[in-house]
Amino acid sequence: MRRLEPLLWWLPFVVMAIVAVVDLLEGPTLGYLPLLALGPAFASLRRGVRGALLVGLISVVLCVVLAAYDGVLGHRQNNMLLISLAGVTLASALASAVRQQREQELADVRTVAEVAQKVLLRPVPRWAGPIRVAVSYISAAAEARIGGDLYEVVTSPLGVRILVGDVQGKGLEAVETAAAVVGAFREAAYDEPDLAGVIARLQTSLDRVLSGERFVTAVLAELRDTRISLVSCGHPPPLAIGADGDVHFVDLADPAPPLGMRDLSDVKPQARDVSFAPGDQMLFYTDGVIEARDREGRFYPLQERAFLLKERGAEQALEDLRADLVRHVGGPVADDAAMLLIRHR
């Protein structure tokens, strides 16, 4: 749309110039003068109220000049045309005023969304203990800055703790649920002695806000020196990229049910300890990444694209992966897609 803005800006003048030239060449017999109304009509697409009125005034002046040249000035039909041009100009000015008001409202909404994102998904620290952290977030809504995916990194006395999750559903209710989960995690990550306690605190917090069949899938991690503990609550397993080049999804056997669904299963959260030595990487993500399809319906091959994460800079590596995901889809993503990459020093 931005590429069309210069065209839309000059379109009213171009149209009126073409009508004037054609009328001068063809004369009054074919009656091109009514087409001058296209000028003020197009003016409402991009210009403001003053611009629309200016274009309308120019169209009226052109109509008078061309009518005098054609010898029809003062005729009843020409008088009706002048009245019509004035009416179209007024309508164009009103439409411009409404459009500008809507644009201002949209700008205000974007500002509020950006502030909400900073509160809910505040920037994660670039360094947390012995790890380097990078984050990427793609919203499924073109005008949105925030959605139902969530992430957080907390440096606690017991080690670095990480949360990546996905709220079932969309809209403001999903954002509210995500805010509750992130807020509870920020508090529990400092206090609870293990990840099972953190999950219990998250469940308690969600019991107060969840309704119906809503739930949250999540994966939690705790890093201590060269070991990382992982717990999955119905969430896709993280992708491990070893310093030796080995790439695999971490096997999290017997994952616990999603947050908000503990009454449906008695499976307790079980932590899986894996090695995380210097030079290793681990990518946490939401299902919007692995379920992204191209135009032929093929899922995004995340494991095959892990070589993009070998870029020296963590942010650049994750940006390359994000760009590759967008190219695979070939258009807007169908679901929010969050990715969090950690690297051991």
PDB file of C-alpha atoms in Angstrom, residues 102-322:
ATOM      1  CA  ARG A 102     -10.047   6.418  11.632  1.00  0.00           C
ATOM      2  CA  GLU A 103      -6.317   6.631  10.920  1.00  0.00           C
ATOM      3  CA  GLN A 104      -5.787   8.505  14.181  1.00  0.00           C
ATOM      4  CA  GLU A 105      -7.805   5.912  16.083  1.00  0.00           C
ATOM      5  CA  LEU A 106      -5.742   3.128  14.502  1.00  0.00           C
ATOM      6  CA  ALA A 107      -2.529   4.934  15.450  1.00  0.00           C
ATOM      7  CA  ASP A 108      -3.775   5.233  19.035  1.00  0.00           C
ATOM      8  CA  VAL A 109      -4.645   1.529  19.122  1.00  0.00           C
ATOM      9  CA  ARG A 110      -1.190   0.637  17.817  1.00  0.00           C
ATOM     10  CA  THR A 111       0.405   2.789  20.493  1.00  0.00           C
ATOM     11  CA  VAL A 112      -1.621   1.073  23.208  1.00  0.00           C
ATOM     12  CA  ALA A 113      -0.727  -2.333  21.742  1.00  0.00           C
ATOM     13  CA  GLU A 114       2.965  -1.481  21.752  1.00  0.00           C
ATOM     14  CA  VAL A 115       2.766  -0.369  25.387  1.00  0.00           C
ATOM     15  CA  ALA A 116       0.864  -3.552  26.277  1.00  0.00           C
ATOM     16  CA  GLN A 117       3.516  -5.625  24.545  1.00  0.00           C
ATOM     17  CA  LYS A 118       6.275  -3.931  26.525  1.00  0.00           C
ATOM     18  CA  VAL A 119       4.402  -4.775  29.727  1.00  0.00           C
ATOM     19  CA  LEU A 120       3.447  -8.329  28.784  1.00  0.00           C
ATOM     20  CA  LEU A 121       6.350  -9.339  26.544  1.00  0.00           C
ATOM     21  CA  ARG A 122       9.036  -7.010  27.776  1.00  0.00           C
ATOM     22  CA  PRO A 123      12.429  -7.312  26.085  1.00  0.00           C
ATOM     23  CA  VAL A 124      14.295 -10.311  27.438  1.00  0.00           C
ATOM     24  CA  PRO A 125      17.854  -9.761  28.696  1.00  0.00           C
ATOM     25  CA  ARG A 126      20.520 -10.284  26.044  1.00  0.00           C
ATOM     26  CA  TRP A 127      22.589 -12.176  28.604  1.00  0.00           C
ATOM     27  CA  ALA A 128      21.171 -14.310  31.406  1.00  0.00           C
ATOM     28  CA  GLY A 129      23.794 -16.116  33.453  1.00  0.00           C
ATOM     29  CA  PRO A 130      25.925 -18.141  31.040  1.00  0.00           C
ATOM     30  CA  ILE A 131      23.537 -17.915  28.073  1.00  0.00           C
ATOM     31  CA  ARG A 132      22.925 -15.519  25.219  1.00  0.00           C
ATOM     32  CA  VAL A 133      19.216 -14.897  24.488  1.00  0.00           C
ATOM     33  CA  ALA A 134      17.426 -13.756  21.314  1.00  0.00           C
ATOM     34  CA  VAL A 135      13.683 -13.529  20.631  1.00  0.00           C
ATOM     35  CA  SER A 136      11.489 -13.247  17.535  1.00  0.00           C
ATOM     36  CA  TYR A 137       7.717 -12.717  17.464  1.00  0.00           C
ATOM     37  CA  ILE A 138       5.452 -12.737  14.413  1.00  0.00           C
ATOM     38  CA  SER A 139       1.823 -11.770  14.923  1.00  0.00           C
ATOM     39  CA  ALA A 140      -0.830 -13.378  12.739  1.00  0.00           C
ATOM     40  CA  ALA A 141      -2.826 -10.118  12.736  1.00  0.00           C
ATOM     41  CA  ALA A 142      -1.346  -7.605  10.318  1.00  0.00           C
ATOM     42  CA  GLU A 143      -2.172  -4.614  12.510  1.00  0.00           C
ATOM     43  CA  ALA A 144      -1.380  -6.292  15.811  1.00  0.00           C
ATOM     44  CA  ARG A 145       1.772  -6.164  17.904  1.00  0.00           C
ATOM     45  CA  ILE A 146       0.681  -8.725  20.435  1.00  0.00           C
ATOM     46  CA  GLY A 147      -1.157 -12.038  20.546  1.00  0.00           C
ATOM     47  CA  GLY A 148      -1.552 -15.257  22.525  1.00  0.00           C
ATOM     48  CA  ASP A 149       2.056 -16.467  22.379  1.00  0.00           C
ATOM     49  CA  LEU A 150       4.238 -15.687  25.380  1.00  0.00           C
ATOM     50  CA  TYR A 151       7.806 -15.964  26.589  1.00  0.00           C
ATOM     51  CA  GLU A 152       9.911 -14.857  29.548  1.00  0.00           C
ATOM     52  CA  VAL A 153      13.442 -15.291  30.913  1.00  0.00           C
ATOM     53  CA  VAL A 154      14.119 -14.854  34.637  1.00  0.00           C
ATOM     54  CA  THR A 155      17.462 -15.040  36.411  1.00  0.00           C
ATOM     55  CA  SER A 156      16.664 -16.521  39.823  1.00  0.00           C
ATOM     56  CA  PRO A 157      18.877 -17.578  42.754  1.00  0.00           C
ATOM     57  CA  LEU A 158      18.408 -21.172  41.582  1.00  0.00           C
ATOM     58  CA  GLY A 159      19.440 -20.518  37.980  1.00  0.00           C
ATOM     59  CA  VAL A 160      18.090 -19.083  34.738  1.00  0.00           C
ATOM     60  CA  ARG A 161      14.460 -20.044  34.174  1.00  0.00           C
ATOM     61  CA  ILE A 162      12.673 -19.825  30.841  1.00  0.00           C
ATOM     62  CA  LEU A 163       9.015 -19.955  29.826  1.00  0.00           C
ATOM     63  CA  VAL A 164       7.609 -20.221  26.295  1.00  0.00           C
ATOM     64  CA  GLY A 165       3.894 -20.832  25.835  1.00  0.00           C
ATOM     65  CA  ASP A 166       0.871 -20.542  23.603  1.00  0.00           C
ATOM     66  CA  VAL A 167      -2.645 -19.609  24.707  1.00  0.00           C
ATOM     67  CA  GLN A 168      -5.443 -21.526  23.012  1.00  0.00           C
ATOM     68  CA  GLY A 169      -7.600 -19.087  21.079  1.00  0.00           C
ATOM     69  CA  LYS A 170      -7.133 -15.511  19.927  1.00  0.00           C
ATOM     70  CA  GLY A 171      -8.296 -12.025  20.745  1.00  0.00           C
ATOM     71  CA  LEU A 172      -8.318 -10.029  23.949  1.00  0.00           C
ATOM     72  CA  GLU A 173      -9.127 -13.066  26.095  1.00  0.00           C
ATOM     73  CA  ALA A 174      -5.953 -14.761  24.860  1.00  0.00           C
ATOM     74  CA  VAL A 175      -3.920 -11.637  25.661  1.00  0.00           C
ATOM     75  CA  GLU A 176      -5.446 -11.494  29.146  1.00  0.00           C
ATOM     76  CA  THR A 177      -4.592 -15.139  29.763  1.00  0.00           C
ATOM     77  CA  ALA A 178      -1.049 -14.654  28.481  1.00  0.00           C
ATOM     78  CA  ALA A 179      -0.616 -11.704  30.846  1.00  0.00           C
ATOM     79  CA  ALA A 180      -1.737 -13.826  33.792  1.00  0.00           C
ATOM     80  CA  VAL A 181       0.703 -16.630  32.916  1.00  0.00           C
ATOM     81  CA  VAL A 182       3.683 -14.327  32.404  1.00  0.00           C
ATOM     82  CA  GLY A 183       2.938 -12.384  35.599  1.00  0.00           C
ATOM     83  CA  ALA A 184       2.653 -15.548  37.675  1.00  0.00           C
ATOM     84  CA  PHE A 185       5.851 -16.954  36.176  1.00  0.00           C
ATOM     85  CA  ARG A 186       7.845 -13.817  36.978  1.00  0.00           C
ATOM     86  CA  GLU A 187       6.933 -14.186  40.643  1.00  0.00           C
ATOM     87  CA  ALA A 188       7.129 -17.968  40.951  1.00  0.00           C
ATOM     88  CA  ALA A 189      10.476 -18.244  39.151  1.00  0.00           C
ATOM     89  CA  TYR A 190      12.155 -16.455  42.062  1.00  0.00           C
ATOM     90  CA  ASP A 191      10.444 -18.333  44.894  1.00  0.00           C
ATOM     91  CA  GLU A 192       9.825 -21.946  43.951  1.00  0.00           C
ATOM     92  CA  PRO A 193      12.624 -24.474  44.510  1.00  0.00           C
ATOM     93  CA  ASP A 194      11.859 -26.484  41.354  1.00  0.00           C
ATOM     94  CA  LEU A 195       9.932 -26.271  38.074  1.00  0.00           C
ATOM     95  CA  ALA A 196       7.102 -28.421  39.425  1.00  0.00           C
ATOM     96  CA  GLY A 197       6.414 -25.720  42.008  1.00  0.00           C
ATOM     97  CA  VAL A 198       6.495 -23.041  39.321  1.00  0.00           C
ATOM     98  CA  ILE A 199       3.940 -24.985  37.272  1.00  0.00           C
ATOM     99  CA  ALA A 200       1.689 -25.383  40.326  1.00  0.00           C
ATOM    100  CA  ARG A 201       1.754 -21.619  40.833  1.00  0.00           C
ATOM    101  CA  LEU A 202       0.878 -21.075  37.168  1.00  0.00           C
ATOM    102  CA  GLN A 203      -2.042 -23.488  37.482  1.00  0.00           C
ATOM    103  CA  THR A 204      -3.347 -21.664  40.542  1.00  0.00           C
ATOM    104  CA  SER A 205      -3.156 -18.334  38.763  1.00  0.00           C
ATOM    105  CA  LEU A 206      -4.914 -19.689  35.666  1.00  0.00           C
ATOM    106  CA  ASP A 207      -7.728 -21.161  37.734  1.00  0.00           C
ATOM    107  CA  ARG A 208      -8.804 -17.583  38.462  1.00  0.00           C
ATOM    108  CA  VAL A 209      -8.850 -16.353  34.871  1.00  0.00           C
ATOM    109  CA  LEU A 210      -9.569 -19.301  32.591  1.00  0.00           C
ATOM    110  CA  SER A 211     -13.118 -20.050  31.523  1.00  0.00           C
ATOM    111  CA  GLY A 212     -14.698 -22.691  29.339  1.00  0.00           C
ATOM    112  CA  GLU A 213     -12.256 -24.968  27.545  1.00  0.00           C
ATOM    113  CA  ARG A 214      -9.357 -22.531  27.291  1.00  0.00           C
ATOM    114  CA  PHE A 215      -5.862 -23.767  28.104  1.00  0.00           C
ATOM    115  CA  VAL A 216      -2.194 -22.861  27.694  1.00  0.00           C
ATOM    116  CA  THR A 217       0.548 -25.079  26.341  1.00  0.00           C
ATOM    117  CA  ALA A 218       3.984 -24.285  27.728  1.00  0.00           C
ATOM    118  CA  VAL A 219       7.534 -25.511  28.066  1.00  0.00           C
ATOM    119  CA  LEU A 220       9.646 -24.479  31.054  1.00  0.00           C
ATOM    120  CA  ALA A 221      13.402 -24.700  31.383  1.00  0.00           C
ATOM    121  CA  GLU A 222      15.935 -24.226  34.155  1.00  0.00           C
ATOM    122  CA  LEU A 223      19.624 -23.851  33.379  1.00  0.00           C
ATOM    123  CA  ARG A 224      22.335 -24.702  35.901  1.00  0.00           C
ATOM    124  CA  ASP A 225      25.923 -24.605  34.687  1.00  0.00           C
ATOM    125  CA  THR A 226      26.070 -27.165  31.855  1.00  0.00           C
ATOM    126  CA  ARG A 227      22.741 -28.904  32.494  1.00  0.00           C
ATOM    127  CA  ILE A 228      19.262 -27.791  31.543  1.00  0.00           C
ATOM    128  CA  SER A 229      16.015 -29.178  32.974  1.00  0.00           C
ATOM    129  CA  LEU A 230      12.961 -29.168  30.722  1.00  0.00           C
ATOM    130  CA  VAL A 231       9.276 -29.677  31.484  1.00  0.00           C
ATOM    131  CA  SER A 232       6.591 -29.746  28.793  1.00  0.00           C
ATOM    132  CA  CYS A 233       2.934 -29.001  29.432  1.00  0.00           C
ATOM    133  CA  GLY A 234       1.496 -30.115  26.121  1.00  0.00           C
ATOM    134  CA  HIS A 235       3.959 -27.936  24.197  1.00  0.00           C
ATOM    135  CA  PRO A 236       6.168 -28.861  21.203  1.00  0.00           C
ATOM    136  CA  PRO A 237       9.674 -29.974  22.289  1.00  0.00           C
ATOM    137  CA  PRO A 238      12.559 -27.531  21.881  1.00  0.00           C
ATOM    138  CA  LEU A 239      15.129 -27.989  19.126  1.00  0.00           C
ATOM    139  CA  ALA A 240      18.665 -28.702  20.340  1.00  0.00           C
ATOM    140  CA  ILE A 241      21.631 -27.666  18.176  1.00  0.00           C
ATOM    141  CA  GLY A 242      24.864 -29.095  19.524  1.00  0.00           C
ATOM    142  CA  ALA A 243      28.272 -27.527  19.165  1.00  0.00           C
ATOM    143  CA  ASP A 244      29.253 -30.671  17.238  1.00  0.00           C
ATOM    144  CA  GLY A 245      26.540 -30.018  14.623  1.00  0.00           C
ATOM    145  CA  ASP A 246      23.988 -32.522  15.938  1.00  0.00           C
ATOM    146  CA  VAL A 247      20.404 -31.264  15.521  1.00  0.00           C
ATOM    147  CA  HIS A 248      17.430 -32.967  17.148  1.00  0.00           C
ATOM    148  CA  PHE A 249      14.178 -32.320  18.976  1.00  0.00           C
ATOM    149  CA  VAL A 250      14.552 -32.981  22.688  1.00  0.00           C
ATOM    150  CA  ASP A 251      12.620 -36.087  23.674  1.00  0.00           C
ATOM    151  CA  LEU A 252      10.288 -35.031  26.491  1.00  0.00           C
ATOM    152  CA  ALA A 253       8.555 -38.292  27.318  1.00  0.00           C
ATOM    153  CA  ASP A 254       5.220 -38.225  29.153  1.00  0.00           C
ATOM    154  CA  PRO A 255       4.546 -34.492  28.960  1.00  0.00           C
ATOM    155  CA  ALA A 256       2.122 -33.038  31.486  1.00  0.00           C
ATOM    156  CA  PRO A 257      -1.280 -31.786  30.260  1.00  0.00           C
ATOM    157  CA  PRO A 258      -1.545 -28.137  29.199  1.00  0.00           C
ATOM    158  CA  LEU A 259      -1.936 -25.534  31.898  1.00  0.00           C
ATOM    159  CA  GLY A 260      -5.584 -25.191  32.841  1.00  0.00           C
ATOM    160  CA  MET A 261      -6.367 -28.869  32.148  1.00  0.00           C
ATOM    161  CA  ARG A 262      -4.899 -30.608  35.197  1.00  0.00           C
ATOM    162  CA  ASP A 263      -8.335 -31.937  36.193  1.00  0.00           C
ATOM    163  CA  LEU A 264      -8.415 -33.995  32.986  1.00  0.00           C
ATOM    164  CA  SER A 265      -5.249 -35.958  33.756  1.00  0.00           C
ATOM    165  CA  ASP A 266      -3.283 -37.079  36.811  1.00  0.00           C
ATOM    166  CA  VAL A 267       0.079 -36.956  34.993  1.00  0.00           C
ATOM    167  CA  LYS A 268       2.541 -34.941  37.081  1.00  0.00           C
ATOM    168  CA  PRO A 269       5.131 -32.680  35.468  1.00  0.00           C
ATOM    169  CA  GLN A 270       8.376 -34.587  35.008  1.00  0.00           C
ATOM    170  CA  ALA A 271      11.615 -32.720  34.365  1.00  0.00           C
ATOM    171  CA  ARG A 272      14.077 -34.024  31.782  1.00  0.00           C
ATOM    172  CA  ASP A 273      17.730 -33.124  32.336  1.00  0.00           C
ATOM    173  CA  VAL A 274      19.904 -32.773  29.239  1.00  0.00           C
ATOM    174  CA  SER A 275      23.410 -31.529  28.630  1.00  0.00           C
ATOM    175  CA  PHE A 276      23.833 -27.895  27.613  1.00  0.00           C
ATOM    176  CA  ALA A 277      27.546 -27.298  27.236  1.00  0.00           C
ATOM    177  CA  PRO A 278      29.414 -24.242  25.907  1.00  0.00           C
ATOM    178  CA  GLY A 279      28.696 -23.803  22.209  1.00  0.00           C
ATOM    179  CA  ASP A 280      25.317 -25.577  22.381  1.00  0.00           C
ATOM    180  CA  GLN A 281      22.079 -23.870  21.338  1.00  0.00           C
ATOM    181  CA  MET A 282      18.416 -24.533  22.033  1.00  0.00           C
ATOM    182  CA  LEU A 283      15.431 -23.090  20.194  1.00  0.00           C
ATOM    183  CA  PHE A 284      12.070 -22.770  21.937  1.00  0.00           C
ATOM    184  CA  TYR A 285       9.090 -22.016  19.709  1.00  0.00           C
ATOM    185  CA  THR A 286       5.305 -22.102  19.465  1.00  0.00           C
ATOM    186  CA  ASP A 287       3.221 -24.238  17.134  1.00  0.00           C
ATOM    187  CA  GLY A 288       2.794 -21.305  14.755  1.00  0.00           C
ATOM    188  CA  VAL A 289       6.338 -22.112  13.577  1.00  0.00           C
ATOM    189  CA  ILE A 290       6.141 -25.839  12.892  1.00  0.00           C
ATOM    190  CA  GLU A 291       2.530 -25.656  11.647  1.00  0.00           C
ATOM    191  CA  ALA A 292       3.226 -22.886   9.131  1.00  0.00           C
ATOM    192  CA  ARG A 293       2.347 -24.196   5.665  1.00  0.00           C
ATOM    193  CA  ASP A 294       3.399 -23.147   2.215  1.00  0.00           C
ATOM    194  CA  ARG A 295       0.952 -22.818  -0.688  1.00  0.00           C
ATOM    195  CA  GLU A 296       1.150 -26.559  -1.324  1.00  0.00           C
ATOM    196  CA  GLY A 297       0.249 -27.390   2.289  1.00  0.00           C
ATOM    197  CA  ARG A 298       3.724 -28.481   3.417  1.00  0.00           C
ATOM    198  CA  PHE A 299       4.733 -27.729   7.008  1.00  0.00           C
ATOM    199  CA  TYR A 300       7.792 -25.653   7.749  1.00  0.00           C
ATOM    200  CA  PRO A 301      10.821 -27.995   8.055  1.00  0.00           C
ATOM    201  CA  LEU A 302      12.302 -26.474  11.198  1.00  0.00           C
ATOM    202  CA  GLN A 303      14.884 -29.173  11.831  1.00  0.00           C
ATOM    203  CA  GLU A 304      16.161 -28.949   8.253  1.00  0.00           C
ATOM    204  CA  ARG A 305      16.492 -25.168   8.580  1.00  0.00           C
ATOM    205  CA  ALA A 306      18.525 -25.319  11.798  1.00  0.00           C
ATOM    206  CA  PHE A 307      21.691 -24.518   9.827  1.00  0.00           C
ATOM    207  CA  LEU A 308      20.449 -20.912   9.707  1.00  0.00           C
ATOM    208  CA  LEU A 309      21.038 -20.701  13.455  1.00  0.00           C
ATOM    209  CA  LYS A 310      24.797 -21.153  13.043  1.00  0.00           C
ATOM    210  CA  GLU A 311      25.159 -17.438  12.312  1.00  0.00           C
ATOM    211  CA  ARG A 312      27.681 -15.851  14.661  1.00  0.00           C
ATOM    212  CA  GLY A 313      25.204 -13.299  16.058  1.00  0.00           C
ATOM    213  CA  ALA A 314      22.187 -14.756  17.884  1.00  0.00           C
ATOM    214  CA  GLU A 315      19.828 -11.961  16.791  1.00  0.00           C
ATOM    215  CA  GLN A 316      20.909 -12.247  13.166  1.00  0.00           C
ATOM    216  CA  ALA A 317      20.570 -16.028  13.228  1.00  0.00           C
ATOM    217  CA  LEU A 318      17.028 -15.806  14.543  1.00  0.00           C
ATOM    218  CA  GLU A 319      16.186 -13.051  12.055  1.00  0.00           C
ATOM    219  CA  ASP A 320      17.408 -15.284   9.217  1.00  0.00           C
ATOM    220  CA  LEU A 321      15.191 -18.095  10.471  1.00  0.00           C
ATOM    221  CA  ARG A 322      12.204 -15.754  10.778  1.00  0.00           C
TER     222      ARG A 322
END
